[in-house]
């Protein structure tokens, strides 16, 4: 079973549509999955809608963090709840194509334990590009991890890796992508193109980017 951690924040206008598309895609591909909706303390109706989906679908479970911690903490929290043989965290805005999720799962079926998708090109704003390039450059130069060109922030992980996260890695002052790169498993890098027309405003404020 594939566990999908759905990263929700101020998502009342997106979450129902995204889950509908996700559910349809998994049915078409005959992939058994569960959806862990992890709400990062939204102030709108996001969590209420997630709870409604939980009542409607047996493979959906909804949780909410006590305050807004950012998506890195949401992924750690999601890992503590998943029951599948592998897991991936996804934003709820189609930034990662569902076809890419299927590709990651098929690579896991072939025996790959870490699959990291990365965007071929970045079409973000000038300021966002500066922060992204600066962050990944600093990490590649000064740390023990090496990001692919353009960076990456999500991945599909085998159950063995999820268990390591849950038992041995604390989320403070780190992120799941940094930790999975540090673990020593041989990742498979999967390029993808973000769907056109998906240039929404980032949830990462200037303050959050500086803190990261």
mmCIF file with all atom_site columns, C-alpha atoms in Angstrom:
data_model
loop_
_atom_site.group_PDB
_atom_site.id
_atom_site.type_symbol
_atom_site.label_atom_id
_atom_site.label_alt_id
_atom_site.label_comp_id
_atom_site.label_asym_id
_atom_site.label_entity_id
_atom_site.label_seq_id
_atom_site.pdbx_PDB_ins_code
_atom_site.Cartn_x
_atom_site.Cartn_y
_atom_site.Cartn_z
_atom_site.occupancy
_atom_site.B_iso_or_equiv
_atom_site.pdbx_formal_charge
_atom_site.auth_seq_id
_atom_site.auth_comp_id
_atom_site.auth_asym_id
_atom_site.auth_atom_id
_atom_site.pdbx_PDB_model_num
ATOM 1   C CA . UNK A 1 1   ? 0.000   0.000  0.000   1.00 0.00 ? 1   UNK A CA 1
ATOM 2   C CA . UNK A 1 2   ? 1.143   3.518  -0.863  1.00 0.00 ? 2   UNK A CA 1
ATOM 3   C CA . UNK A 1 3   ? 0.686   6.125  1.856   1.00 0.00 ? 3   UNK A CA 1
ATOM 4   C CA . UNK A 1 4   ? 0.157   9.643  0.535   1.00 0.00 ? 4   UNK A CA 1
ATOM 5   C CA . UNK A 1 5   ? 0.634   12.457 3.027   1.00 0.00 ? 5   UNK A CA 1
ATOM 6   C CA . UNK A 1 6   ? -1.439  15.353 1.726   1.00 0.00 ? 6   UNK A CA 1
ATOM 7   C CA . UNK A 1 7   ? 0.088   18.636 2.915   1.00 0.00 ? 7   UNK A CA 1
ATOM 8   C CA . UNK A 1 8   ? -2.789  20.982 3.597   1.00 0.00 ? 8   UNK A CA 1
ATOM 9   C CA . UNK A 1 9   ? -2.674  24.668 4.540   1.00 0.00 ? 9   UNK A CA 1
ATOM 10  C CA . UNK A 1 10  ? -5.393  27.217 3.783   1.00 0.00 ? 10  UNK A CA 1
ATOM 11  C CA . UNK A 1 11  ? -6.673  24.644 1.314   1.00 0.00 ? 11  UNK A CA 1
ATOM 12  C CA . UNK A 1 12  ? -10.451 24.861 1.524   1.00 0.00 ? 12  UNK A CA 1
ATOM 13  C CA . UNK A 1 13  ? -10.751 25.671 -2.195  1.00 0.00 ? 13  UNK A CA 1
ATOM 14  C CA . UNK A 1 14  ? -8.321  22.945 -3.327  1.00 0.00 ? 14  UNK A CA 1
ATOM 15  C CA . UNK A 1 15  ? -8.376  19.919 -1.097  1.00 0.00 ? 15  UNK A CA 1
ATOM 16  C CA . UNK A 1 16  ? -11.650 18.337 -2.281  1.00 0.00 ? 16  UNK A CA 1
ATOM 17  C CA . UNK A 1 17  ? -10.694 18.732 -5.948  1.00 0.00 ? 17  UNK A CA 1
ATOM 18  C CA . UNK A 1 18  ? -7.196  17.401 -5.384  1.00 0.00 ? 18  UNK A CA 1
ATOM 19  C CA . UNK A 1 19  ? -8.337  14.323 -3.486  1.00 0.00 ? 19  UNK A CA 1
ATOM 20  C CA . UNK A 1 20  ? -10.922 13.560 -6.175  1.00 0.00 ? 20  UNK A CA 1
ATOM 21  C CA . UNK A 1 21  ? -8.245  13.628 -8.873  1.00 0.00 ? 21  UNK A CA 1
ATOM 22  C CA . UNK A 1 22  ? -5.838  11.626 -6.702  1.00 0.00 ? 22  UNK A CA 1
ATOM 23  C CA . UNK A 1 23  ? -8.429  8.969  -5.919  1.00 0.00 ? 23  UNK A CA 1
ATOM 24  C CA . UNK A 1 24  ? -9.368  8.631  -9.583  1.00 0.00 ? 24  UNK A CA 1
ATOM 25  C CA . UNK A 1 25  ? -5.717  8.308  -10.655 1.00 0.00 ? 25  UNK A CA 1
ATOM 26  C CA . UNK A 1 26  ? -4.946  5.616  -8.088  1.00 0.00 ? 26  UNK A CA 1
ATOM 27  C CA . UNK A 1 27  ? -8.042  3.655  -9.135  1.00 0.00 ? 27  UNK A CA 1
ATOM 28  C CA . UNK A 1 28  ? -7.014  3.864  -12.793 1.00 0.00 ? 28  UNK A CA 1
ATOM 29  C CA . UNK A 1 29  ? -3.519  2.616  -11.949 1.00 0.00 ? 29  UNK A CA 1
ATOM 30  C CA . UNK A 1 30  ? -4.817  -0.071 -9.567  1.00 0.00 ? 30  UNK A CA 1
ATOM 31  C CA . UNK A 1 31  ? -2.661  1.268  -6.729  1.00 0.00 ? 31  UNK A CA 1
ATOM 32  C CA . UNK A 1 32  ? -3.914  0.587  -3.217  1.00 0.00 ? 32  UNK A CA 1
ATOM 33  C CA . UNK A 1 33  ? -3.381  3.724  -1.165  1.00 0.00 ? 33  UNK A CA 1
ATOM 34  C CA . UNK A 1 34  ? -4.244  5.619  1.969   1.00 0.00 ? 34  UNK A CA 1
ATOM 35  C CA . UNK A 1 35  ? -4.388  9.388  2.258   1.00 0.00 ? 35  UNK A CA 1
ATOM 36  C CA . UNK A 1 36  ? -3.135  11.068 5.415   1.00 0.00 ? 36  UNK A CA 1
ATOM 37  C CA . UNK A 1 37  ? -4.338  14.673 5.326   1.00 0.00 ? 37  UNK A CA 1
ATOM 38  C CA . UNK A 1 38  ? -1.977  16.682 7.503   1.00 0.00 ? 38  UNK A CA 1
ATOM 39  C CA . UNK A 1 39  ? -3.260  20.196 8.075   1.00 0.00 ? 39  UNK A CA 1
ATOM 40  C CA . UNK A 1 40  ? -0.674  22.767 9.162   1.00 0.00 ? 40  UNK A CA 1
ATOM 41  C CA . UNK A 1 41  ? -3.041  24.713 11.459  1.00 0.00 ? 41  UNK A CA 1
ATOM 42  C CA . UNK A 1 42  ? -5.122  26.351 8.731   1.00 0.00 ? 42  UNK A CA 1
ATOM 43  C CA . UNK A 1 43  ? -7.441  29.153 9.785   1.00 0.00 ? 43  UNK A CA 1
ATOM 44  C CA . UNK A 1 44  ? -10.016 28.436 7.072   1.00 0.00 ? 44  UNK A CA 1
ATOM 45  C CA . UNK A 1 45  ? -12.259 25.376 6.613   1.00 0.00 ? 45  UNK A CA 1
ATOM 46  C CA . UNK A 1 46  ? -9.473  23.099 5.360   1.00 0.00 ? 46  UNK A CA 1
ATOM 47  C CA . UNK A 1 47  ? -9.498  20.740 8.340   1.00 0.00 ? 47  UNK A CA 1
ATOM 48  C CA . UNK A 1 48  ? -13.304 20.604 8.415   1.00 0.00 ? 48  UNK A CA 1
ATOM 49  C CA . UNK A 1 49  ? -13.331 19.492 4.777   1.00 0.00 ? 49  UNK A CA 1
ATOM 50  C CA . UNK A 1 50  ? -10.582 16.952 5.535   1.00 0.00 ? 50  UNK A CA 1
ATOM 51  C CA . UNK A 1 51  ? -12.712 15.492 8.332   1.00 0.00 ? 51  UNK A CA 1
ATOM 52  C CA . UNK A 1 52  ? -15.635 15.222 5.916   1.00 0.00 ? 52  UNK A CA 1
ATOM 53  C CA . UNK A 1 53  ? -13.436 13.281 3.492   1.00 0.00 ? 53  UNK A CA 1
ATOM 54  C CA . UNK A 1 54  ? -12.376 11.035 6.373   1.00 0.00 ? 54  UNK A CA 1
ATOM 55  C CA . UNK A 1 55  ? -16.034 10.188 7.032   1.00 0.00 ? 55  UNK A CA 1
ATOM 56  C CA . UNK A 1 56  ? -16.696 9.597  3.338   1.00 0.00 ? 56  UNK A CA 1
ATOM 57  C CA . UNK A 1 57  ? -13.665 7.425  2.483   1.00 0.00 ? 57  UNK A CA 1
ATOM 58  C CA . UNK A 1 58  ? -12.281 4.527  4.506   1.00 0.00 ? 58  UNK A CA 1
ATOM 59  C CA . UNK A 1 59  ? -8.737  5.161  3.262   1.00 0.00 ? 59  UNK A CA 1
ATOM 60  C CA . UNK A 1 60  ? -8.600  8.789  4.455   1.00 0.00 ? 60  UNK A CA 1
ATOM 61  C CA . UNK A 1 61  ? -7.435  10.004 7.865   1.00 0.00 ? 61  UNK A CA 1
ATOM 62  C CA . UNK A 1 62  ? -7.275  13.666 8.831   1.00 0.00 ? 62  UNK A CA 1
ATOM 63  C CA . UNK A 1 63  ? -4.993  15.348 11.370  1.00 0.00 ? 63  UNK A CA 1
ATOM 64  C CA . UNK A 1 64  ? -4.161  18.929 12.303  1.00 0.00 ? 64  UNK A CA 1
ATOM 65  C CA . UNK A 1 65  ? -0.993  20.343 13.859  1.00 0.00 ? 65  UNK A CA 1
ATOM 66  C CA . UNK A 1 66  ? -1.375  22.441 17.009  1.00 0.00 ? 66  UNK A CA 1
ATOM 67  C CA . UNK A 1 67  ? 0.051   25.506 15.234  1.00 0.00 ? 67  UNK A CA 1
ATOM 68  C CA . UNK A 1 68  ? 1.615   26.439 11.907  1.00 0.00 ? 68  UNK A CA 1
ATOM 69  C CA . UNK A 1 69  ? 4.973   24.627 11.834  1.00 0.00 ? 69  UNK A CA 1
ATOM 70  C CA . UNK A 1 70  ? 5.596   24.624 8.010   1.00 0.00 ? 70  UNK A CA 1
ATOM 71  C CA . UNK A 1 71  ? 5.450   21.661 5.667   1.00 0.00 ? 71  UNK A CA 1
ATOM 72  C CA . UNK A 1 72  ? 8.695   20.099 6.954   1.00 0.00 ? 72  UNK A CA 1
ATOM 73  C CA . UNK A 1 73  ? 7.091   19.382 10.318  1.00 0.00 ? 73  UNK A CA 1
ATOM 74  C CA . UNK A 1 74  ? 3.889   18.232 8.605   1.00 0.00 ? 74  UNK A CA 1
ATOM 75  C CA . UNK A 1 75  ? 5.855   15.560 6.735   1.00 0.00 ? 75  UNK A CA 1
ATOM 76  C CA . UNK A 1 76  ? 7.520   14.324 9.926   1.00 0.00 ? 76  UNK A CA 1
ATOM 77  C CA . UNK A 1 77  ? 4.107   14.191 11.597  1.00 0.00 ? 77  UNK A CA 1
ATOM 78  C CA . UNK A 1 78  ? 2.662   12.368 8.598   1.00 0.00 ? 78  UNK A CA 1
ATOM 79  C CA . UNK A 1 79  ? 5.390   9.738  8.736   1.00 0.00 ? 79  UNK A CA 1
ATOM 80  C CA . UNK A 1 80  ? 4.344   8.947  12.301  1.00 0.00 ? 80  UNK A CA 1
ATOM 81  C CA . UNK A 1 81  ? 0.818   8.113  11.071  1.00 0.00 ? 81  UNK A CA 1
ATOM 82  C CA . UNK A 1 82  ? 1.347   6.185  7.815   1.00 0.00 ? 82  UNK A CA 1
ATOM 83  C CA . UNK A 1 83  ? 0.610   2.463  7.576   1.00 0.00 ? 83  UNK A CA 1
ATOM 84  C CA . UNK A 1 84  ? 1.787   1.768  4.029   1.00 0.00 ? 84  UNK A CA 1
ATOM 85  C CA . UNK A 1 85  ? 4.809   -0.067 2.657   1.00 0.00 ? 85  UNK A CA 1
ATOM 86  C CA . UNK A 1 86  ? 6.027   3.208  1.172   1.00 0.00 ? 86  UNK A CA 1
ATOM 87  C CA . UNK A 1 87  ? 5.038   6.860  1.508   1.00 0.00 ? 87  UNK A CA 1
ATOM 88  C CA . UNK A 1 88  ? 5.230   10.193 -0.272  1.00 0.00 ? 88  UNK A CA 1
ATOM 89  C CA . UNK A 1 89  ? 4.218   13.690 0.839   1.00 0.00 ? 89  UNK A CA 1
ATOM 90  C CA . UNK A 1 90  ? 2.450   15.883 -1.699  1.00 0.00 ? 90  UNK A CA 1
ATOM 91  C CA . UNK A 1 91  ? 1.297   19.514 -1.794  1.00 0.00 ? 91  UNK A CA 1
ATOM 92  C CA . UNK A 1 92  ? -2.416  19.796 -2.478  1.00 0.00 ? 92  UNK A CA 1
ATOM 93  C CA . UNK A 1 93  ? -2.095  22.122 -5.481  1.00 0.00 ? 93  UNK A CA 1
ATOM 94  C CA . UNK A 1 94  ? -0.979  19.802 -8.317  1.00 0.00 ? 94  UNK A CA 1
ATOM 95  C CA . UNK A 1 95  ? 2.579   21.189 -8.312  1.00 0.00 ? 95  UNK A CA 1
ATOM 96  C CA . UNK A 1 96  ? 3.715   17.578 -8.595  1.00 0.00 ? 96  UNK A CA 1
ATOM 97  C CA . UNK A 1 97  ? 1.838   15.819 -11.436 1.00 0.00 ? 97  UNK A CA 1
ATOM 98  C CA . UNK A 1 98  ? -0.040  12.695 -10.387 1.00 0.00 ? 98  UNK A CA 1
ATOM 99  C CA . UNK A 1 99  ? 1.674   10.867 -13.251 1.00 0.00 ? 99  UNK A CA 1
ATOM 100 C CA . UNK A 1 100 ? 4.964   11.548 -11.446 1.00 0.00 ? 100 UNK A CA 1
ATOM 101 C CA . UNK A 1 101 ? 3.545   9.969  -8.285  1.00 0.00 ? 101 UNK A CA 1
ATOM 102 C CA . UNK A 1 102 ? 2.697   6.854  -10.279 1.00 0.00 ? 102 UNK A CA 1
ATOM 103 C CA . UNK A 1 103 ? 6.222   6.791  -11.763 1.00 0.00 ? 103 UNK A CA 1
ATOM 104 C CA . UNK A 1 104 ? 7.721   7.001  -8.285  1.00 0.00 ? 104 UNK A CA 1
ATOM 105 C CA . UNK A 1 105 ? 5.559   4.136  -7.073  1.00 0.00 ? 105 UNK A CA 1
ATOM 106 C CA . UNK A 1 106 ? 6.487   1.949  -10.066 1.00 0.00 ? 106 UNK A CA 1
ATOM 107 C CA . UNK A 1 107 ? 10.180  2.550  -9.346  1.00 0.00 ? 107 UNK A CA 1
ATOM 108 C CA . UNK A 1 108 ? 9.562   1.518  -5.737  1.00 0.00 ? 108 UNK A CA 1
ATOM 109 C CA . UNK A 1 109 ? 7.907   -1.681 -7.019  1.00 0.00 ? 109 UNK A CA 1
ATOM 110 C CA . UNK A 1 110 ? 11.148  -2.381 -8.890  1.00 0.00 ? 110 UNK A CA 1
ATOM 111 C CA . UNK A 1 111 ? 13.055  -2.262 -5.598  1.00 0.00 ? 111 UNK A CA 1
ATOM 112 C CA . UNK A 1 112 ? 14.149  1.382  -5.337  1.00 0.00 ? 112 UNK A CA 1
ATOM 113 C CA . UNK A 1 113 ? 13.966  2.653  -1.742  1.00 0.00 ? 113 UNK A CA 1
ATOM 114 C CA . UNK A 1 114 ? 14.231  6.415  -2.286  1.00 0.00 ? 114 UNK A CA 1
ATOM 115 C CA . UNK A 1 115 ? 12.840  8.252  -5.311  1.00 0.00 ? 115 UNK A CA 1
ATOM 116 C CA . UNK A 1 116 ? 13.314  12.018 -5.443  1.00 0.00 ? 116 UNK A CA 1
ATOM 117 C CA . UNK A 1 117 ? 11.437  14.050 -8.064  1.00 0.00 ? 117 UNK A CA 1
ATOM 118 C CA . UNK A 1 118 ? 12.846  17.412 -9.100  1.00 0.00 ? 118 UNK A CA 1
ATOM 119 C CA . UNK A 1 119 ? 11.659  20.108 -11.459 1.00 0.00 ? 119 UNK A CA 1
ATOM 120 C CA . UNK A 1 120 ? 13.563  20.382 -14.731 1.00 0.00 ? 120 UNK A CA 1
ATOM 121 C CA . UNK A 1 121 ? 13.115  24.152 -14.745 1.00 0.00 ? 121 UNK A CA 1
ATOM 122 C CA . UNK A 1 122 ? 12.006  26.699 -12.151 1.00 0.00 ? 122 UNK A CA 1
ATOM 123 C CA . UNK A 1 123 ? 9.454   29.315 -13.283 1.00 0.00 ? 123 UNK A CA 1
ATOM 124 C CA . UNK A 1 124 ? 9.063   31.066 -9.941  1.00 0.00 ? 124 UNK A CA 1
ATOM 125 C CA . UNK A 1 125 ? 9.323   34.781 -9.285  1.00 0.00 ? 125 UNK A CA 1
ATOM 126 C CA . UNK A 1 126 ? 12.692  36.529 -9.313  1.00 0.00 ? 126 UNK A CA 1
ATOM 127 C CA . UNK A 1 127 ? 12.854  36.747 -5.499  1.00 0.00 ? 127 UNK A CA 1
ATOM 128 C CA . UNK A 1 128 ? 11.778  33.118 -5.026  1.00 0.00 ? 128 UNK A CA 1
ATOM 129 C CA . UNK A 1 129 ? 14.435  31.986 -7.477  1.00 0.00 ? 129 UNK A CA 1
ATOM 130 C CA . UNK A 1 130 ? 17.093  33.927 -5.580  1.00 0.00 ? 130 UNK A CA 1
ATOM 131 C CA . UNK A 1 131 ? 16.148  32.293 -2.272  1.00 0.00 ? 131 UNK A CA 1
ATOM 132 C CA . UNK A 1 132 ? 15.906  28.827 -3.802  1.00 0.00 ? 132 UNK A CA 1
ATOM 133 C CA . UNK A 1 133 ? 19.231  29.046 -5.613  1.00 0.00 ? 133 UNK A CA 1
ATOM 134 C CA . UNK A 1 134 ? 20.931  30.515 -2.534  1.00 0.00 ? 134 UNK A CA 1
ATOM 135 C CA . UNK A 1 135 ? 19.581  27.823 -0.229  1.00 0.00 ? 135 UNK A CA 1
ATOM 136 C CA . UNK A 1 136 ? 20.537  24.885 -2.450  1.00 0.00 ? 136 UNK A CA 1
ATOM 137 C CA . UNK A 1 137 ? 23.955  26.375 -3.247  1.00 0.00 ? 137 UNK A CA 1
ATOM 138 C CA . UNK A 1 138 ? 24.764  26.848 0.434   1.00 0.00 ? 138 UNK A CA 1
ATOM 139 C CA . UNK A 1 139 ? 23.575  23.343 1.279   1.00 0.00 ? 139 UNK A CA 1
ATOM 140 C CA . UNK A 1 140 ? 25.616  21.759 -1.498  1.00 0.00 ? 140 UNK A CA 1
ATOM 141 C CA . UNK A 1 141 ? 28.781  23.659 -0.546  1.00 0.00 ? 141 UNK A CA 1
ATOM 142 C CA . UNK A 1 142 ? 28.689  23.567 3.253   1.00 0.00 ? 142 UNK A CA 1
ATOM 143 C CA . UNK A 1 143 ? 26.708  20.451 4.196   1.00 0.00 ? 143 UNK A CA 1
ATOM 144 C CA . UNK A 1 144 ? 27.126  16.733 3.667   1.00 0.00 ? 144 UNK A CA 1
ATOM 145 C CA . UNK A 1 145 ? 24.109  16.512 1.354   1.00 0.00 ? 145 UNK A CA 1
ATOM 146 C CA . UNK A 1 146 ? 23.959  17.161 -2.387  1.00 0.00 ? 146 UNK A CA 1
ATOM 147 C CA . UNK A 1 147 ? 20.752  18.382 -3.964  1.00 0.00 ? 147 UNK A CA 1
ATOM 148 C CA . UNK A 1 148 ? 19.989  17.873 -7.658  1.00 0.00 ? 148 UNK A CA 1
ATOM 149 C CA . UNK A 1 149 ? 20.089  20.932 -9.917  1.00 0.00 ? 149 UNK A CA 1
ATOM 150 C CA . UNK A 1 150 ? 17.147  23.131 -9.055  1.00 0.00 ? 150 UNK A CA 1
ATOM 151 C CA . UNK A 1 151 ? 16.718  21.430 -5.695  1.00 0.00 ? 151 UNK A CA 1
ATOM 152 C CA . UNK A 1 152 ? 14.079  19.060 -4.366  1.00 0.00 ? 152 UNK A CA 1
ATOM 153 C CA . UNK A 1 153 ? 11.762  18.971 -1.379  1.00 0.00 ? 153 UNK A CA 1
ATOM 154 C CA . UNK A 1 154 ? 9.728   15.759 -1.546  1.00 0.00 ? 154 UNK A CA 1
ATOM 155 C CA . UNK A 1 155 ? 10.474  12.080 -2.065  1.00 0.00 ? 155 UNK A CA 1
ATOM 156 C CA . UNK A 1 156 ? 8.948   8.617  -1.970  1.00 0.00 ? 156 UNK A CA 1
ATOM 157 C CA . UNK A 1 157 ? 10.439  6.414  0.738   1.00 0.00 ? 157 UNK A CA 1
ATOM 158 C CA . UNK A 1 158 ? 10.339  2.718  1.545   1.00 0.00 ? 158 UNK A CA 1
ATOM 159 C CA . UNK A 1 159 ? 8.934   1.536  4.888   1.00 0.00 ? 159 UNK A CA 1
ATOM 160 C CA . UNK A 1 160 ? 12.457  0.864  6.171   1.00 0.00 ? 160 UNK A CA 1
ATOM 161 C CA . UNK A 1 161 ? 13.311  4.536  5.804   1.00 0.00 ? 161 UNK A CA 1
ATOM 162 C CA . UNK A 1 162 ? 10.034  5.704  7.324   1.00 0.00 ? 162 UNK A CA 1
ATOM 163 C CA . UNK A 1 163 ? 10.765  3.580  10.393  1.00 0.00 ? 163 UNK A CA 1
ATOM 164 C CA . UNK A 1 164 ? 14.231  5.135  10.689  1.00 0.00 ? 164 UNK A CA 1
ATOM 165 C CA . UNK A 1 165 ? 12.670  8.607  10.626  1.00 0.00 ? 165 UNK A CA 1
ATOM 166 C CA . UNK A 1 166 ? 10.110  7.709  13.258  1.00 0.00 ? 166 UNK A CA 1
ATOM 167 C CA . UNK A 1 167 ? 12.597  6.077  15.632  1.00 0.00 ? 167 UNK A CA 1
ATOM 168 C CA . UNK A 1 168 ? 15.806  8.038  15.213  1.00 0.00 ? 168 UNK A CA 1
ATOM 169 C CA . UNK A 1 169 ? 15.326  11.482 13.621  1.00 0.00 ? 169 UNK A CA 1
ATOM 170 C CA . UNK A 1 170 ? 13.878  14.552 15.334  1.00 0.00 ? 170 UNK A CA 1
ATOM 171 C CA . UNK A 1 171 ? 12.314  17.265 13.148  1.00 0.00 ? 171 UNK A CA 1
ATOM 172 C CA . UNK A 1 172 ? 13.889  20.239 14.941  1.00 0.00 ? 172 UNK A CA 1
ATOM 173 C CA . UNK A 1 173 ? 16.267  22.310 12.785  1.00 0.00 ? 173 UNK A CA 1
ATOM 174 C CA . UNK A 1 174 ? 16.140  19.953 9.817   1.00 0.00 ? 174 UNK A CA 1
ATOM 175 C CA . UNK A 1 175 ? 13.851  18.674 7.063   1.00 0.00 ? 175 UNK A CA 1
ATOM 176 C CA . UNK A 1 176 ? 12.906  15.260 5.729   1.00 0.00 ? 176 UNK A CA 1
ATOM 177 C CA . UNK A 1 177 ? 14.650  15.820 2.379   1.00 0.00 ? 177 UNK A CA 1
ATOM 178 C CA . UNK A 1 178 ? 17.920  16.741 4.112   1.00 0.00 ? 178 UNK A CA 1
ATOM 179 C CA . UNK A 1 179 ? 17.728  13.712 6.374   1.00 0.00 ? 179 UNK A CA 1
ATOM 180 C CA . UNK A 1 180 ? 16.899  11.235 3.618   1.00 0.00 ? 180 UNK A CA 1
ATOM 181 C CA . UNK A 1 181 ? 19.894  12.488 1.631   1.00 0.00 ? 181 UNK A CA 1
ATOM 182 C CA . UNK A 1 182 ? 22.093  11.991 4.713   1.00 0.00 ? 182 UNK A CA 1
ATOM 183 C CA . UNK A 1 183 ? 21.008  8.404  5.346   1.00 0.00 ? 183 UNK A CA 1
ATOM 184 C CA . UNK A 1 184 ? 23.193  6.914  2.648   1.00 0.00 ? 184 UNK A CA 1
ATOM 185 C CA . UNK A 1 185 ? 20.551  5.126  0.566   1.00 0.00 ? 185 UNK A CA 1
ATOM 186 C CA . UNK A 1 186 ? 21.080  5.405  -3.180  1.00 0.00 ? 186 UNK A CA 1
ATOM 187 C CA . UNK A 1 187 ? 18.321  7.749  -4.414  1.00 0.00 ? 187 UNK A CA 1
ATOM 188 C CA . UNK A 1 188 ? 16.788  7.697  -7.864  1.00 0.00 ? 188 UNK A CA 1
ATOM 189 C CA . UNK A 1 189 ? 16.261  11.217 -9.233  1.00 0.00 ? 189 UNK A CA 1
ATOM 190 C CA . UNK A 1 190 ? 13.146  11.672 -11.358 1.00 0.00 ? 190 UNK A CA 1
ATOM 191 C CA . UNK A 1 191 ? 12.778  14.886 -13.417 1.00 0.00 ? 191 UNK A CA 1
ATOM 192 C CA . UNK A 1 192 ? 9.346   16.357 -14.036 1.00 0.00 ? 192 UNK A CA 1
ATOM 193 C CA . UNK A 1 193 ? 7.692   19.475 -15.402 1.00 0.00 ? 193 UNK A CA 1
ATOM 194 C CA . UNK A 1 194 ? 5.291   21.384 -13.203 1.00 0.00 ? 194 UNK A CA 1
ATOM 195 C CA . UNK A 1 195 ? 1.890   21.692 -14.927 1.00 0.00 ? 195 UNK A CA 1
ATOM 196 C CA . UNK A 1 196 ? 1.360   24.946 -16.810 1.00 0.00 ? 196 UNK A CA 1
ATOM 197 C CA . UNK A 1 197 ? -0.703  27.631 -15.146 1.00 0.00 ? 197 UNK A CA 1
ATOM 198 C CA . UNK A 1 198 ? 0.299   26.578 -11.651 1.00 0.00 ? 198 UNK A CA 1
ATOM 199 C CA . UNK A 1 199 ? 2.048   29.743 -10.520 1.00 0.00 ? 199 UNK A CA 1
ATOM 200 C CA . UNK A 1 200 ? 0.111   30.294 -7.326  1.00 0.00 ? 200 UNK A CA 1
ATOM 201 C CA . UNK A 1 201 ? 1.461   32.320 -4.420  1.00 0.00 ? 201 UNK A CA 1
ATOM 202 C CA . UNK A 1 202 ? 3.899   30.377 -2.267  1.00 0.00 ? 202 UNK A CA 1
ATOM 203 C CA . UNK A 1 203 ? 3.013   29.431 1.309   1.00 0.00 ? 203 UNK A CA 1
ATOM 204 C CA . UNK A 1 204 ? 6.650   30.117 2.153   1.00 0.00 ? 204 UNK A CA 1
ATOM 205 C CA . UNK A 1 205 ? 6.707   33.698 3.393   1.00 0.00 ? 205 UNK A CA 1
ATOM 206 C CA . UNK A 1 206 ? 9.899   35.750 3.490   1.00 0.00 ? 206 UNK A CA 1
ATOM 207 C CA . UNK A 1 207 ? 10.205  35.056 7.227   1.00 0.00 ? 207 UNK A CA 1
ATOM 208 C CA . UNK A 1 208 ? 9.851   31.294 6.744   1.00 0.00 ? 208 UNK A CA 1
ATOM 209 C CA . UNK A 1 209 ? 12.427  31.281 3.953   1.00 0.00 ? 209 UNK A CA 1
ATOM 210 C CA . UNK A 1 210 ? 14.921  33.212 6.061   1.00 0.00 ? 210 UNK A CA 1
ATOM 211 C CA . UNK A 1 211 ? 14.402  30.801 8.951   1.00 0.00 ? 211 UNK A CA 1
ATOM 212 C CA . UNK A 1 212 ? 14.926  27.784 6.683   1.00 0.00 ? 212 UNK A CA 1
#
